[in-house]
């Protein structure tokens, strides 16, 4: 497999000549790596332009092939939430930690059945992009399998792929969304992986690529980068996960210690990704804090980075029962494999200083609008 992107064959993999065949071979190698990572056959990998397209294909593609109701958790990324919403689908409530319980899923499906609304697809993300909470996806898939075996089960594993051994966690899951840029691969490439031969129709028409399930010339360079990132991540996971988890715990403990009125959004005994600390800070506006943090070189966000800037209270926090007042002071700090304990300590100090400053001002901090980049 090509690991140097400049060496990716400069040819359309659908062609017949030698360079095209080389490109096709690169795609096939990449399919092997992706399939291995999620426990699927290589033929099940459908390359897309990213996680958003893969999520849209999972929901819209199943509905197109088998019309019915789409169901997802109330805390999904918008790439799942919005197609489910637009199709008139249903949402499964979460507990205060942001988890879907088997009972809540079963209740939702039973209610839809009683209403005569047959469900086609259920989508529950394996890890949340705002809070990092990990869902018991295999247990939830088992609920679906037991009573509604014809329902397709999808999981958005964009956040899980870097940190979790997905292949061992996805029993009963038919479709899996992954994206390259969450594990250091290029932006603008992802995949929907079919782990079982479930009904699925293409949304992007106009070519027979990806077994007719996603028309359009594949992004060969991006796909090579994606596969290289997946392989490198899998090889380093046993070292990197404990190291980043320790940093996460240091960050969480440091914040609680340094900032009065700060609550961790997810209790410490709930399974979370190593990469996220999410908290809510009473009496401040996150937008103001983000501005101060950025000046100290700490790039944080208030909700998911996709939603921030819109200054709406996150639907994820709302679904967890967090009041709009508290959610207005929400902060998500992310860690990666290059993070260090010195950076963690500096972030804690910056948050503490920023909060103290905001509280002492009792209002907006100084700074022109032009100075304030969107969060
Ligand atoms: N799903 C989740 C859970 C995400 O965190 C993201 C992006 O952050 C997406 C989907 C969208 O993926 P992409 O940015 O590759 O379109």
mmCIF file of C-alpha atoms in Angstrom, residues 95 97-100 125-139 159-160 163-166 168-169 237 241 245 248-249 265-276 320:
data_model
loop_
_atom_site.group_PDB
_atom_site.id
_atom_site.type_symbol
_atom_site.label_atom_id
_atom_site.label_comp_id
_atom_site.label_asym_id
_atom_site.label_seq_id
_atom_site.Cartn_x
_atom_site.Cartn_y
_atom_site.Cartn_z
ATOM 1 C CA UNK A 95 -30.287 8.977 30.178
ATOM 2 C CA UNK A 97 -25.198 10.639 31.052
ATOM 3 C CA UNK A 98 -26.208 10.687 27.390
ATOM 4 C CA UNK A 99 -26.540 6.919 26.943
ATOM 5 C CA UNK A 100 -29.253 5.031 25.141
ATOM 6 C CA UNK A 125 -23.490 6.271 17.329
ATOM 7 C CA UNK A 126 -20.744 4.374 19.109
ATOM 8 C CA UNK A 127 -19.225 7.507 20.651
ATOM 9 C CA UNK A 128 -20.572 11.013 20.931
ATOM 10 C CA UNK A 129 -18.729 13.877 19.283
ATOM 11 C CA UNK A 130 -19.563 16.393 22.025
ATOM 12 C CA UNK A 131 -19.307 14.433 25.255
ATOM 13 C CA UNK A 132 -17.252 11.398 24.201
ATOM 14 C CA UNK A 133 -19.796 9.016 25.787
ATOM 15 C CA UNK A 134 -19.533 5.471 24.447
ATOM 16 C CA UNK A 135 -22.799 3.684 23.681
ATOM 17 C CA UNK A 136 -23.323 -0.061 24.254
ATOM 18 C CA UNK A 137 -23.936 -0.538 20.544
ATOM 19 C CA UNK A 138 -23.752 -4.355 20.430
ATOM 20 C CA UNK A 139 -26.219 -4.627 23.322
ATOM 21 C CA UNK A 159 -15.399 9.305 16.763
ATOM 22 C CA UNK A 160 -14.857 5.710 17.790
ATOM 23 C CA UNK A 163 -9.801 4.968 19.956
ATOM 24 C CA UNK A 164 -11.927 1.829 20.085
ATOM 25 C CA UNK A 165 -11.276 -1.721 18.803
ATOM 26 C CA UNK A 166 -14.384 -1.464 16.635
ATOM 27 C CA UNK A 168 -14.879 -6.485 18.525
ATOM 28 C CA UNK A 169 -17.626 -4.041 19.552
ATOM 29 C CA UNK A 237 -3.534 1.992 19.940
ATOM 30 C CA UNK A 241 -5.069 4.925 24.408
ATOM 31 C CA UNK A 245 -6.735 8.488 28.859
ATOM 32 C CA UNK A 248 -7.890 13.204 29.937
ATOM 33 C CA UNK A 249 -8.223 12.277 33.598
ATOM 34 C CA UNK A 265 -20.963 16.725 31.957
ATOM 35 C CA UNK A 266 -20.406 12.970 32.079
ATOM 36 C CA UNK A 267 -19.783 11.204 35.409
ATOM 37 C CA UNK A 268 -16.330 9.645 35.734
ATOM 38 C CA UNK A 269 -17.656 6.065 35.920
ATOM 39 C CA UNK A 270 -19.323 6.280 32.492
ATOM 40 C CA UNK A 271 -17.288 4.927 29.573
ATOM 41 C CA UNK A 272 -15.962 7.822 27.499
ATOM 42 C CA UNK A 273 -13.445 8.341 24.743
ATOM 43 C CA UNK A 274 -9.907 9.175 25.889
ATOM 44 C CA UNK A 275 -9.977 12.274 23.727
ATOM 45 C CA UNK A 276 -12.713 14.442 25.235
ATOM 46 C CA UNK A 320 -29.286 14.922 28.481
#
